[in-house]
Coordinates of C-alpha atoms in Angstrom, one line a residue:
Chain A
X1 CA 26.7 -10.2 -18.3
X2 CA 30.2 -10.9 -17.4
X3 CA 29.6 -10.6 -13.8
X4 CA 27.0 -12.6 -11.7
X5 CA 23.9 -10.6 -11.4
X6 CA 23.2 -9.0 -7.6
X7 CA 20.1 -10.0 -6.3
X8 CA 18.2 -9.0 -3.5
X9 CA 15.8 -11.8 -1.0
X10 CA 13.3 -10.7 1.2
X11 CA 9.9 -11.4 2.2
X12 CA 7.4 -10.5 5.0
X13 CA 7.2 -13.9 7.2
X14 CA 11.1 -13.4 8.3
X15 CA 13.9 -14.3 7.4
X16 CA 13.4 -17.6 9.0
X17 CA 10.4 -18.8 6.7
X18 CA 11.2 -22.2 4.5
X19 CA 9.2 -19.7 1.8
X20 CA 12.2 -17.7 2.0
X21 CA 14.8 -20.4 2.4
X22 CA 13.3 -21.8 -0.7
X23 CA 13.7 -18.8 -3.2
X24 CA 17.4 -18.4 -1.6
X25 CA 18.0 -21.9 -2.9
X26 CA 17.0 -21.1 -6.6
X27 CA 18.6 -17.4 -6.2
X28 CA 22.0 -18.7 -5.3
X29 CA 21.9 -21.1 -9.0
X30 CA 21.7 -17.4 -10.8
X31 CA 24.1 -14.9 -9.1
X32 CA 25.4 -13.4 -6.1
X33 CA 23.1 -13.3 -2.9
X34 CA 22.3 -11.3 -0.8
X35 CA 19.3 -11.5 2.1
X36 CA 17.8 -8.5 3.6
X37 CA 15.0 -9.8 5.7
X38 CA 12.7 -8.8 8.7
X39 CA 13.8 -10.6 12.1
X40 CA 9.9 -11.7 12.8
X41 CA 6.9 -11.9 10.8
X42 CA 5.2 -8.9 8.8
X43 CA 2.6 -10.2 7.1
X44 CA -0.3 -7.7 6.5
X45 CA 1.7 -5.0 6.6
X46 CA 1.1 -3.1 3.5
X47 CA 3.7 -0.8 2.9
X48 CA 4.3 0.4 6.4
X49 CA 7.7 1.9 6.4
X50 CA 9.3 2.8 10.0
X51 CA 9.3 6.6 10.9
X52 CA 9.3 7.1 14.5
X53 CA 11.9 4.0 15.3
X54 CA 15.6 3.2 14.7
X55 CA 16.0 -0.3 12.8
X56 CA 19.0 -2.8 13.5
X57 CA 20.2 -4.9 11.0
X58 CA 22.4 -7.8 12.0
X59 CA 24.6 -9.4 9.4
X60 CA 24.0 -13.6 10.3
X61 CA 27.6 -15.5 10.1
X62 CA 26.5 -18.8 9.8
X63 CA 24.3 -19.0 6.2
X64 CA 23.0 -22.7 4.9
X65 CA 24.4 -21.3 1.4
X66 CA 26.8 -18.8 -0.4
X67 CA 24.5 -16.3 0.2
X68 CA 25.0 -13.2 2.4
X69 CA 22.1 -12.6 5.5
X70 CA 21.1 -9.3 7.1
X71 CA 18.6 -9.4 9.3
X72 CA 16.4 -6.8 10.4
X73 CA 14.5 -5.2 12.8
X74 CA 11.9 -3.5 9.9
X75 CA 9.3 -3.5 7.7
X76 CA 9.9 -5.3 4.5
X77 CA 10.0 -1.8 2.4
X78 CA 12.3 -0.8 5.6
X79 CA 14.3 -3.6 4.4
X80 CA 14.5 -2.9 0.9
X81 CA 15.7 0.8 2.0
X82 CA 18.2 -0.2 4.1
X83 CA 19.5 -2.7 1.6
X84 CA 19.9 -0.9 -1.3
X85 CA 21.1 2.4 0.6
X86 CA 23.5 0.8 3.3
X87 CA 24.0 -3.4 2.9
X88 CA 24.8 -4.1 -0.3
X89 CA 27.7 -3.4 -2.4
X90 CA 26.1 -2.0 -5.3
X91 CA 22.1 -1.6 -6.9
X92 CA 21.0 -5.0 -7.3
X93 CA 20.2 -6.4 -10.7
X94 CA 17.3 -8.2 -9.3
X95 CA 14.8 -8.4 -6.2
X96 CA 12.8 -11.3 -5.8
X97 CA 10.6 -11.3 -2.5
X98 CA 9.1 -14.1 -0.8
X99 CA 7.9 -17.0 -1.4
X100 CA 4.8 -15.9 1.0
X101 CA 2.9 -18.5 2.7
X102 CA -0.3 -17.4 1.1
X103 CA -1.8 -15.5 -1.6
X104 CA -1.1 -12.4 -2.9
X105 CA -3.0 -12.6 -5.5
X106 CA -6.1 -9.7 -6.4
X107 CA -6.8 -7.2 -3.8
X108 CA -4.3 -9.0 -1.2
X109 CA -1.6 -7.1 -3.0
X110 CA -2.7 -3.8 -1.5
X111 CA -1.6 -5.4 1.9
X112 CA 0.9 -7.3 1.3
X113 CA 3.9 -6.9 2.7
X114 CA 5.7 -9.3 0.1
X115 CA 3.8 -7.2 -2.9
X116 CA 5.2 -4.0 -1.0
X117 CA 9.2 -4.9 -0.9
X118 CA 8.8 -5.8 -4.8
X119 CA 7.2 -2.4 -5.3
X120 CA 9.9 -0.7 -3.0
X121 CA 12.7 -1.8 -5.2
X122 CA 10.7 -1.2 -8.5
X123 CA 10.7 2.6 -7.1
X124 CA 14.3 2.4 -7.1
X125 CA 14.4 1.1 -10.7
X126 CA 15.5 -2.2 -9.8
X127 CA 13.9 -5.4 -11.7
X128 CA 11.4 -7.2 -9.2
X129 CA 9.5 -10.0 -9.0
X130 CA 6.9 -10.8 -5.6
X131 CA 5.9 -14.6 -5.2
X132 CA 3.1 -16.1 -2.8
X133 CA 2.0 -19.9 -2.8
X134 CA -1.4 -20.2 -2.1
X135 CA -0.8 -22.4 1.1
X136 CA -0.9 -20.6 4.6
X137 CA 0.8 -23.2 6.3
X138 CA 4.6 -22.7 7.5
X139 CA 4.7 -26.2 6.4
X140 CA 4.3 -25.9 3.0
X141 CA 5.6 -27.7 0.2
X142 CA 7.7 -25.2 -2.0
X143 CA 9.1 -27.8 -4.7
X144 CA 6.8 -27.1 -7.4
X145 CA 7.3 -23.1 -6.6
X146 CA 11.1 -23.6 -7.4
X147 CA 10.8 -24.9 -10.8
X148 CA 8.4 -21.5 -11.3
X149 CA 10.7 -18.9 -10.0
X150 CA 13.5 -20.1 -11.7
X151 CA 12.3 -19.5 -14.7
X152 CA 10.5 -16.2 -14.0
X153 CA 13.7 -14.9 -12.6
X154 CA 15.7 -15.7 -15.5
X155 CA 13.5 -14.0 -17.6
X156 CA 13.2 -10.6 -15.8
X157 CA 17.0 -10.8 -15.7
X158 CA 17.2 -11.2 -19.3
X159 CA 14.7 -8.8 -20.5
X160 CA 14.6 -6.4 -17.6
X161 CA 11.2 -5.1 -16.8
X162 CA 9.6 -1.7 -18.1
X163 CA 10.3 1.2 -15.8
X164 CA 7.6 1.0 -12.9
X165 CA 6.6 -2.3 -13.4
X166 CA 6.6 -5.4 -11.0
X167 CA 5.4 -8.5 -11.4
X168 CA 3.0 -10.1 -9.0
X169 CA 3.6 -14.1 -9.1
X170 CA 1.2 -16.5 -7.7
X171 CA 1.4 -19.9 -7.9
X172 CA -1.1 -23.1 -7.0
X173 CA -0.7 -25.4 -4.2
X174 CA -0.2 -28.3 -6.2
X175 CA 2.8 -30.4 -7.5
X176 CA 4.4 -29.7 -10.3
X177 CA 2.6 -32.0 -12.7
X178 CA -0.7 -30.9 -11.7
X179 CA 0.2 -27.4 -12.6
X180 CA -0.7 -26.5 -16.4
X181 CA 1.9 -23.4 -17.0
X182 CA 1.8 -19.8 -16.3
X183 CA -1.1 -16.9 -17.6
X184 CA -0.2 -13.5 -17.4
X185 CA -3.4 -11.8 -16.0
X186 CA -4.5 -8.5 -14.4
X187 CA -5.4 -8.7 -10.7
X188 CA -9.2 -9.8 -10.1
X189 CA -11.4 -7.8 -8.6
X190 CA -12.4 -9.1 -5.4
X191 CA -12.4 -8.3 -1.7
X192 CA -12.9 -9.4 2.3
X193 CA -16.1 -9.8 3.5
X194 CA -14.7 -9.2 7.6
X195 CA -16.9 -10.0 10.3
X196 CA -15.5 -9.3 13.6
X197 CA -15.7 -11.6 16.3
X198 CA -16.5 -9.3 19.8
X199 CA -15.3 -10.8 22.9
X200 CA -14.9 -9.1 26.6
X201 CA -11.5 -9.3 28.5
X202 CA -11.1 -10.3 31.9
X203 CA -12.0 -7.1 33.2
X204 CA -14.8 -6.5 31.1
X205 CA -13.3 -4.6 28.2
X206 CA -14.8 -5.3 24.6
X207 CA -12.4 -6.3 22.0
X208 CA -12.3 -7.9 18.3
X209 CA -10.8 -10.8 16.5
X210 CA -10.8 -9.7 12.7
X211 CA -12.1 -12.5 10.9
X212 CA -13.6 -12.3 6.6
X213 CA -14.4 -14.2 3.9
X214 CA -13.0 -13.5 0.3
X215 CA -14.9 -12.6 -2.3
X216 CA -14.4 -13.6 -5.8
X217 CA -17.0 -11.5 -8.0
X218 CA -15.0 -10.8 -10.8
X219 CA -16.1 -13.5 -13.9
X220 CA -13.2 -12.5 -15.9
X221 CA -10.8 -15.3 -17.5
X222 CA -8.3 -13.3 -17.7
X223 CA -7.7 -12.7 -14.2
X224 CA -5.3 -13.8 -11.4
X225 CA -8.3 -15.4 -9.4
X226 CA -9.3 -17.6 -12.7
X227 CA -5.6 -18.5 -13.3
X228 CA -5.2 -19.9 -10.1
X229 CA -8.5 -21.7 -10.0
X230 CA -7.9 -23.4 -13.0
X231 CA -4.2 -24.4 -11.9
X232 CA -1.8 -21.9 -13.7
X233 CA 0.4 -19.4 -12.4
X234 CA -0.9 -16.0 -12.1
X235 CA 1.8 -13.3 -13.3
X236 CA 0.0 -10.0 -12.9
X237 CA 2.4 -6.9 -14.2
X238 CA 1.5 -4.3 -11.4
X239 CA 3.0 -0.7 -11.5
X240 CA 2.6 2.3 -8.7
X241 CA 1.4 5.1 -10.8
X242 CA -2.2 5.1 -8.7
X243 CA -3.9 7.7 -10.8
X244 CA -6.9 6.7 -12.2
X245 CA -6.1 8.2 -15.6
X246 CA -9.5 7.3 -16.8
X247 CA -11.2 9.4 -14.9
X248 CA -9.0 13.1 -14.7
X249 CA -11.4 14.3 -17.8
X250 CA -14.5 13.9 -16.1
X251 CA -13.1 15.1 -13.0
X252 CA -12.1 18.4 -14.7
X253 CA -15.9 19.0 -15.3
X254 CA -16.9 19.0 -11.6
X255 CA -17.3 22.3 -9.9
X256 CA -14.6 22.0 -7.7
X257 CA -12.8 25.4 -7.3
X258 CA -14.7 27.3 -3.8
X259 CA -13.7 30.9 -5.2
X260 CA -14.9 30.2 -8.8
X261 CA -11.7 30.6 -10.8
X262 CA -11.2 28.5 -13.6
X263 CA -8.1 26.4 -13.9
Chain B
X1 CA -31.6 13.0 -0.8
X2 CA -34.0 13.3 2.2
X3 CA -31.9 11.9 5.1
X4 CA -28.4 14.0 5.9
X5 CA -25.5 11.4 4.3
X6 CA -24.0 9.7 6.7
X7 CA -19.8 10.3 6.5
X8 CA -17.4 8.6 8.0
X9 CA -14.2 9.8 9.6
X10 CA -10.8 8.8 9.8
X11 CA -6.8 9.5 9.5
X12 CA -3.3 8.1 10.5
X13 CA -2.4 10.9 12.9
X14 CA -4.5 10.2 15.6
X15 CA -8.2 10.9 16.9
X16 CA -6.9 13.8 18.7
X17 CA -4.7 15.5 15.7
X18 CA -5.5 18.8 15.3
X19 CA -6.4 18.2 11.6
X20 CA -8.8 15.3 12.2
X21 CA -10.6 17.8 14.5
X22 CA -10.8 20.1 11.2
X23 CA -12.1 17.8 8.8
X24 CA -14.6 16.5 11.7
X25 CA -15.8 20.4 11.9
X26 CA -16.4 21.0 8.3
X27 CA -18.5 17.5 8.0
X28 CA -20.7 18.6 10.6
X29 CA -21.9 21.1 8.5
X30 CA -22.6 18.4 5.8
X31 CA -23.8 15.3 7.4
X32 CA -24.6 12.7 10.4
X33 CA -20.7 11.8 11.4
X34 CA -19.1 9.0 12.8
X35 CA -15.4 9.2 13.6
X36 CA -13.2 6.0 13.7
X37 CA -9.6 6.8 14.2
X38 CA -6.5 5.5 15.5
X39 CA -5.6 6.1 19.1
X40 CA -2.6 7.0 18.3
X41 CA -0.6 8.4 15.5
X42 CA 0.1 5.7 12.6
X43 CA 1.8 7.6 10.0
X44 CA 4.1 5.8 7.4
X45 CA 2.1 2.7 8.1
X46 CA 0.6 1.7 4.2
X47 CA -1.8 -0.7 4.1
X48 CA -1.4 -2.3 7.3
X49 CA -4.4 -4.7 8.4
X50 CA -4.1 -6.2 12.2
X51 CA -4.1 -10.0 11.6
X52 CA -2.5 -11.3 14.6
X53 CA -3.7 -9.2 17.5
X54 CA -6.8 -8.0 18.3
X55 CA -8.3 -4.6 18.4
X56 CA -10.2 -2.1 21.1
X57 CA -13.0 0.5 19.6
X58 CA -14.0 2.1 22.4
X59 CA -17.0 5.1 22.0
X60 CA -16.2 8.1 23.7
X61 CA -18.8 10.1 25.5
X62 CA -17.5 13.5 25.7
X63 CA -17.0 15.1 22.1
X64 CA -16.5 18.8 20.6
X65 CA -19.6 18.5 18.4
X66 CA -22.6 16.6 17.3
X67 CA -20.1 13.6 15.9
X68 CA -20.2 10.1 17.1
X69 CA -16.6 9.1 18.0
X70 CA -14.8 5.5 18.1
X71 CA -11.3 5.2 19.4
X72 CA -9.4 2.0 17.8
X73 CA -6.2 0.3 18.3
X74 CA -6.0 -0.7 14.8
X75 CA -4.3 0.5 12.0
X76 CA -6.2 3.4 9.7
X77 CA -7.6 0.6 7.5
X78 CA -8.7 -1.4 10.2
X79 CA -10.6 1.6 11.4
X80 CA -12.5 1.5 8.3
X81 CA -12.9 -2.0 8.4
X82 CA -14.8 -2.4 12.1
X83 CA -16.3 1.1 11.0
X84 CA -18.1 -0.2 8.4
X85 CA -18.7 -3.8 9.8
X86 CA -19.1 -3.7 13.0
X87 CA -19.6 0.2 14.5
X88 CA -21.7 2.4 11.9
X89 CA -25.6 1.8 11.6
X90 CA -25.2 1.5 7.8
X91 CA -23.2 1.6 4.7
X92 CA -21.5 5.4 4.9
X93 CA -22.4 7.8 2.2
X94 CA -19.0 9.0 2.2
X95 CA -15.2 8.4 3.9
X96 CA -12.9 11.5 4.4
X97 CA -9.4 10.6 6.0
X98 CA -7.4 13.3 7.1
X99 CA -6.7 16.6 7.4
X100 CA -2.8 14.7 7.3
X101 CA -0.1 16.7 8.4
X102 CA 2.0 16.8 5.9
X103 CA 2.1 16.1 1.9
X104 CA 0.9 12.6 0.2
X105 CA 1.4 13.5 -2.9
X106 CA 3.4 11.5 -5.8
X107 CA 4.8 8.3 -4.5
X108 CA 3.8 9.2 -0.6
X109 CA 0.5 7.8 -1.2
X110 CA 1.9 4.6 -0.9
X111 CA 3.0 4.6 2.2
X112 CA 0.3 6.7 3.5
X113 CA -1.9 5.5 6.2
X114 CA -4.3 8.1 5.3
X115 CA -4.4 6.9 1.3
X116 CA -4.5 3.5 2.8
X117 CA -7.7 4.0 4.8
X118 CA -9.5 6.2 2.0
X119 CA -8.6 3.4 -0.2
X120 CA -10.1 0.7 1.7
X121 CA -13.7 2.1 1.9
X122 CA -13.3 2.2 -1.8
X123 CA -12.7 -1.1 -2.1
X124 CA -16.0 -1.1 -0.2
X125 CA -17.6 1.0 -2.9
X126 CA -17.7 4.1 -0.6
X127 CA -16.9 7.5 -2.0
X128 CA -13.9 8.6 -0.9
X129 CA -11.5 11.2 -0.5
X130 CA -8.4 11.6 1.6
X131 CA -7.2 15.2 2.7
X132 CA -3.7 16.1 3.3
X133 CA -1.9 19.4 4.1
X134 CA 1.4 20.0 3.4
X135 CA 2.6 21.1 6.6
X136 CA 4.2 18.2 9.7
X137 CA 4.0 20.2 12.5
X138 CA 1.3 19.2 15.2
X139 CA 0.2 23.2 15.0
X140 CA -0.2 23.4 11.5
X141 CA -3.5 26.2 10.3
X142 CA -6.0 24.0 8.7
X143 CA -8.3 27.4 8.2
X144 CA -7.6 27.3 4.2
X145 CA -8.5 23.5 4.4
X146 CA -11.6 23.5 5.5
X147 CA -12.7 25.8 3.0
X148 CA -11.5 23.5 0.1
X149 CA -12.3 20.1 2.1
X150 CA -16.1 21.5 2.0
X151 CA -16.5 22.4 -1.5
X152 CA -14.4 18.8 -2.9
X153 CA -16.5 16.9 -0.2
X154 CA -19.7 18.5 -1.6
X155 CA -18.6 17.4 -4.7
X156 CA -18.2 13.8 -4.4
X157 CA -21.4 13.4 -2.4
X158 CA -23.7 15.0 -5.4
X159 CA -21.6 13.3 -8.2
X160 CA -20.2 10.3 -6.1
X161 CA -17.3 8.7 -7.8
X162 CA -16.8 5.5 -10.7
X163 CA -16.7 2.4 -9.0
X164 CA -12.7 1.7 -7.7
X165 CA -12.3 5.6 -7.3
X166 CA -10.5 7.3 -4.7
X167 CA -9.5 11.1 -4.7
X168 CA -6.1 12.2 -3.2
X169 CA -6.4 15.9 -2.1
X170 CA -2.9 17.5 -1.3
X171 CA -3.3 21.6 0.1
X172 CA -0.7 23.8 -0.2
X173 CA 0.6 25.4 3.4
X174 CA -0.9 29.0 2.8
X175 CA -3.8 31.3 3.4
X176 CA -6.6 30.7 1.5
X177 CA -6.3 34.1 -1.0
X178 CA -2.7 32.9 -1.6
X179 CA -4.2 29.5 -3.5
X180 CA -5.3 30.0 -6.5
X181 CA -7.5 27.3 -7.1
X182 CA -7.8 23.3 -7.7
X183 CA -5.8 21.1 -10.3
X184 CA -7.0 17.7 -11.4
X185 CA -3.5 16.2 -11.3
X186 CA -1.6 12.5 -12.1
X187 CA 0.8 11.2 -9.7
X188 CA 4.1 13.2 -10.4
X189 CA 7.1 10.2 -10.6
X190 CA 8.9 11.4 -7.9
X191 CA 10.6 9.5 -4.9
X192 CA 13.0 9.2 -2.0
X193 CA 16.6 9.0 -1.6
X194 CA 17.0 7.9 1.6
X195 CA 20.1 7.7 4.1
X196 CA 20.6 5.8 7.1
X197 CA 22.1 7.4 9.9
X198 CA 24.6 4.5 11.7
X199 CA 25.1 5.2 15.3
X200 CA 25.8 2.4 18.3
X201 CA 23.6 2.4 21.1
X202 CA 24.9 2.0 24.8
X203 CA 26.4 -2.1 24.3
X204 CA 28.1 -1.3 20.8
X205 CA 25.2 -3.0 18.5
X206 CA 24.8 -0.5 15.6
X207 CA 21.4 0.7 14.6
X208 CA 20.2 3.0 11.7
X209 CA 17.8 6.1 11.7
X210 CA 16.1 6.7 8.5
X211 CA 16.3 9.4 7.0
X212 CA 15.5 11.1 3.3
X213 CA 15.5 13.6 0.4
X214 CA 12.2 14.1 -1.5
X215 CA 13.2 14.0 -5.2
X216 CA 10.9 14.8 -8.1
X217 CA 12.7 14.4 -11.5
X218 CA 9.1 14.9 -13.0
X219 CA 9.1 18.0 -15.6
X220 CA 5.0 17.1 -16.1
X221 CA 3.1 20.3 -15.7
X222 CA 0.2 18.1 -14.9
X223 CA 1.1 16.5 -11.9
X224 CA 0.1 17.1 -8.1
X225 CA 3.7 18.3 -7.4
X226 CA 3.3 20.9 -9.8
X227 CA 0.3 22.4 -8.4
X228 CA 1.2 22.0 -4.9
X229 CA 4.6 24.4 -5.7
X230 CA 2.5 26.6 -8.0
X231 CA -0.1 27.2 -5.4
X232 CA -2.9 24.7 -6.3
X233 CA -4.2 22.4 -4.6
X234 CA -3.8 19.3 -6.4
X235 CA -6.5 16.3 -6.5
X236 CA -5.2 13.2 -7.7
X237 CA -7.9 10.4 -8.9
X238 CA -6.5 7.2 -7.8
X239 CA -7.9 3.7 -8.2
X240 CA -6.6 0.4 -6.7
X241 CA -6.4 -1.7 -9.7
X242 CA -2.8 -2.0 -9.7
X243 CA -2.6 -3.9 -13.2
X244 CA 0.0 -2.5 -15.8
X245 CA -2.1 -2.8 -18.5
X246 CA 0.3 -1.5 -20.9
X247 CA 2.7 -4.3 -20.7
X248 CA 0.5 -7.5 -20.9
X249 CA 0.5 -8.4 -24.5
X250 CA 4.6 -8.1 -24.6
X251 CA 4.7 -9.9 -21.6
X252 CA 3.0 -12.8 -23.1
X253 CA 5.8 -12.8 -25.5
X254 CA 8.0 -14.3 -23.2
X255 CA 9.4 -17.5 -22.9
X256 CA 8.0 -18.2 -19.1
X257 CA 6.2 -21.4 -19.3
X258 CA 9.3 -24.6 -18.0
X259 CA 7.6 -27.0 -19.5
X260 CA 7.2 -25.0 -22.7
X261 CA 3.3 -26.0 -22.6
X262 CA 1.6 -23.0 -24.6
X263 CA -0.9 -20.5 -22.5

């Protein structure tokens, strides 16, 4: 590549988030830029895209870097939209979203809001990569992360990814000794276990705190959930084609048509 | 089975959409029915999950039928979660989210609240189906609907569905001799190509309306777009495994670990 590759940031805790202020870092060593971010936290929000709303997007003059800064008023995938169709100069040769301050790893993909601005820009045929440390805190240390995404990114920029792929990176909360390398899994299967806390208001109104517990039944070694346990880096290859392929023959059995013609 | 299944019922649009109202008649005639639905209309919102708020479900005491009814403030997947946890007497035989106004076939299932609240009583191991009909407008005629909403419900009670299963059931906008039938369908790869409208509000600070083209560059003859134009309606078995299987073992051919320690 003669030119610098383009790459796209974002991430769902705001453009604000050291998680985000971390991959910048490492994006600005292997092209050009630029940051399309929501103003405020998103987390949990799936891939909610805004409808019913306008959106601002506010181009930030003073950046800590070379890198270019739009934030916005959206949903990540609103982000990704409005970056690719209005913000940046051309299609970007990479997006990279995150680093989340949590996992994303097993069924937390379905709402993540990271996962979903990777998946928006693998839509659009762009190379995309989501990454989540497994540390909640907005303190968290993102040093060891660095030396991961570099390397991940480089390679996705290199080979490109298949069409419809994305990949799903998750990485321990551990220095960079402690971590043994990366495994490329497929995502656990696991869930919440919610319990809802019930508690009146002031004037008597019920109302809930959702609260769960996750669930880890899959026994798998080839999973994300064993990866991470065992201190690797999960790298699950995730793609939006939803249909259960598996299952369409069976389906076609079922007596399904209410007038009784055949397909 | 000797007690009536028990069916839970939810959307995106709203507990007081017209097409909710449809898909609450039609499971009367098939089981004990609780409704838990949004308050208010939550269309485009994915996967969303309330994590940093909390959340009203409040039973209302006048309803059209025999149907137990829960107002939320949540999102259409947290509907399903306090339904399940917190507001239902037991487990749910079945989950129907819809009647949608308007299509989610192809890639609109990702962004689809109804999808996303079908989806998450299947990660509960709840047969489920979400309904959509291909028509936006509040007044939209959900009379052929029902008719095909029965028999596909019916259905998936007798057979139930393989464990991680979820059926996406897109109706064409006609009378119900104009369709000719059902098609067991894949995803068609289809997607937006959005614009952003720029306009300044009152104080000069630009802002952006969203705005799109549907685009299906998908020549498949077995997809759900192709029944929906060809008068079918088309059910799409999804599943919530989002693994790409098929590019694992090349994957693992790349050079990703930094401390070149072998996986």
């Amino acid at each position: 590549m003669t030119e610098k590759p383009l790459i796209l940031v974002t991430n769902d805790d705001g453009i604000n988030a050291p998680g985000i202020r971390a991959l910048i870092e490492v994006m600005n060593t292997l092209g050009t830029v630029y940051v399309v971010a929501p103003d405020s936290p998103q987390s949990g929000m799936g891939h909610a895209i805004t409808l019913d709303s306008m959106l601002f997007a506010e181009k930030l003059e003073n950046t800590d870097g070379p890198q270019t800064e739009f934030s916005c008023s959206g949903t990540p995938a609103d982000c990704v939209k409005i970056a690719i169709r209005q913000l940046l100069p051309r299609k970007p040769d990479l997006c990279v979203s995150g680093i989340n301050h949590g996992s994303n790893a097993s069924i937390n993909v379905i709402y993540s809001g990271t996962m979903s601005a990777a998946i928006e820009a693998g839509i659009e045929g762009i190379p995309s990569i989501g990454f989540s440390l497994l540390n909640y805190s907005w303190n968290a240390n993102f040093e060891a992360s660095k030396t991961f995404v570099k390397t991940i990114a480089k390679q996705v920029l290199e080979h490109g990814l298949p069409d419809g792929v994305v990949l799903n990176t998750n990485i321990p909360n551990k220095d960079v000794e402690a971590i043994k390398g990366i495994k490329i899994c497929r995502q656990a299967k696991a869930n919440w276990v919610e319990k809802f806390d019930k508690r009146k208001n002031p004037q008597g109104k019920e109302y809930y705190w959702l609260t769960g517990e996750f669930v880890n039944l899959d026994q798998g070694k080839d999973t994300d959930e064993w990866a991470l346990e065992n201190d690797y880096v999960a790298v699950v290859p995730i793609h939006f084609d939803l249909t259960a392929h598996h299952f369409i023959n069976e389906l076609r059995t079922w007596e399904l048509n209410p007038k009784n013609n055949k397909q």
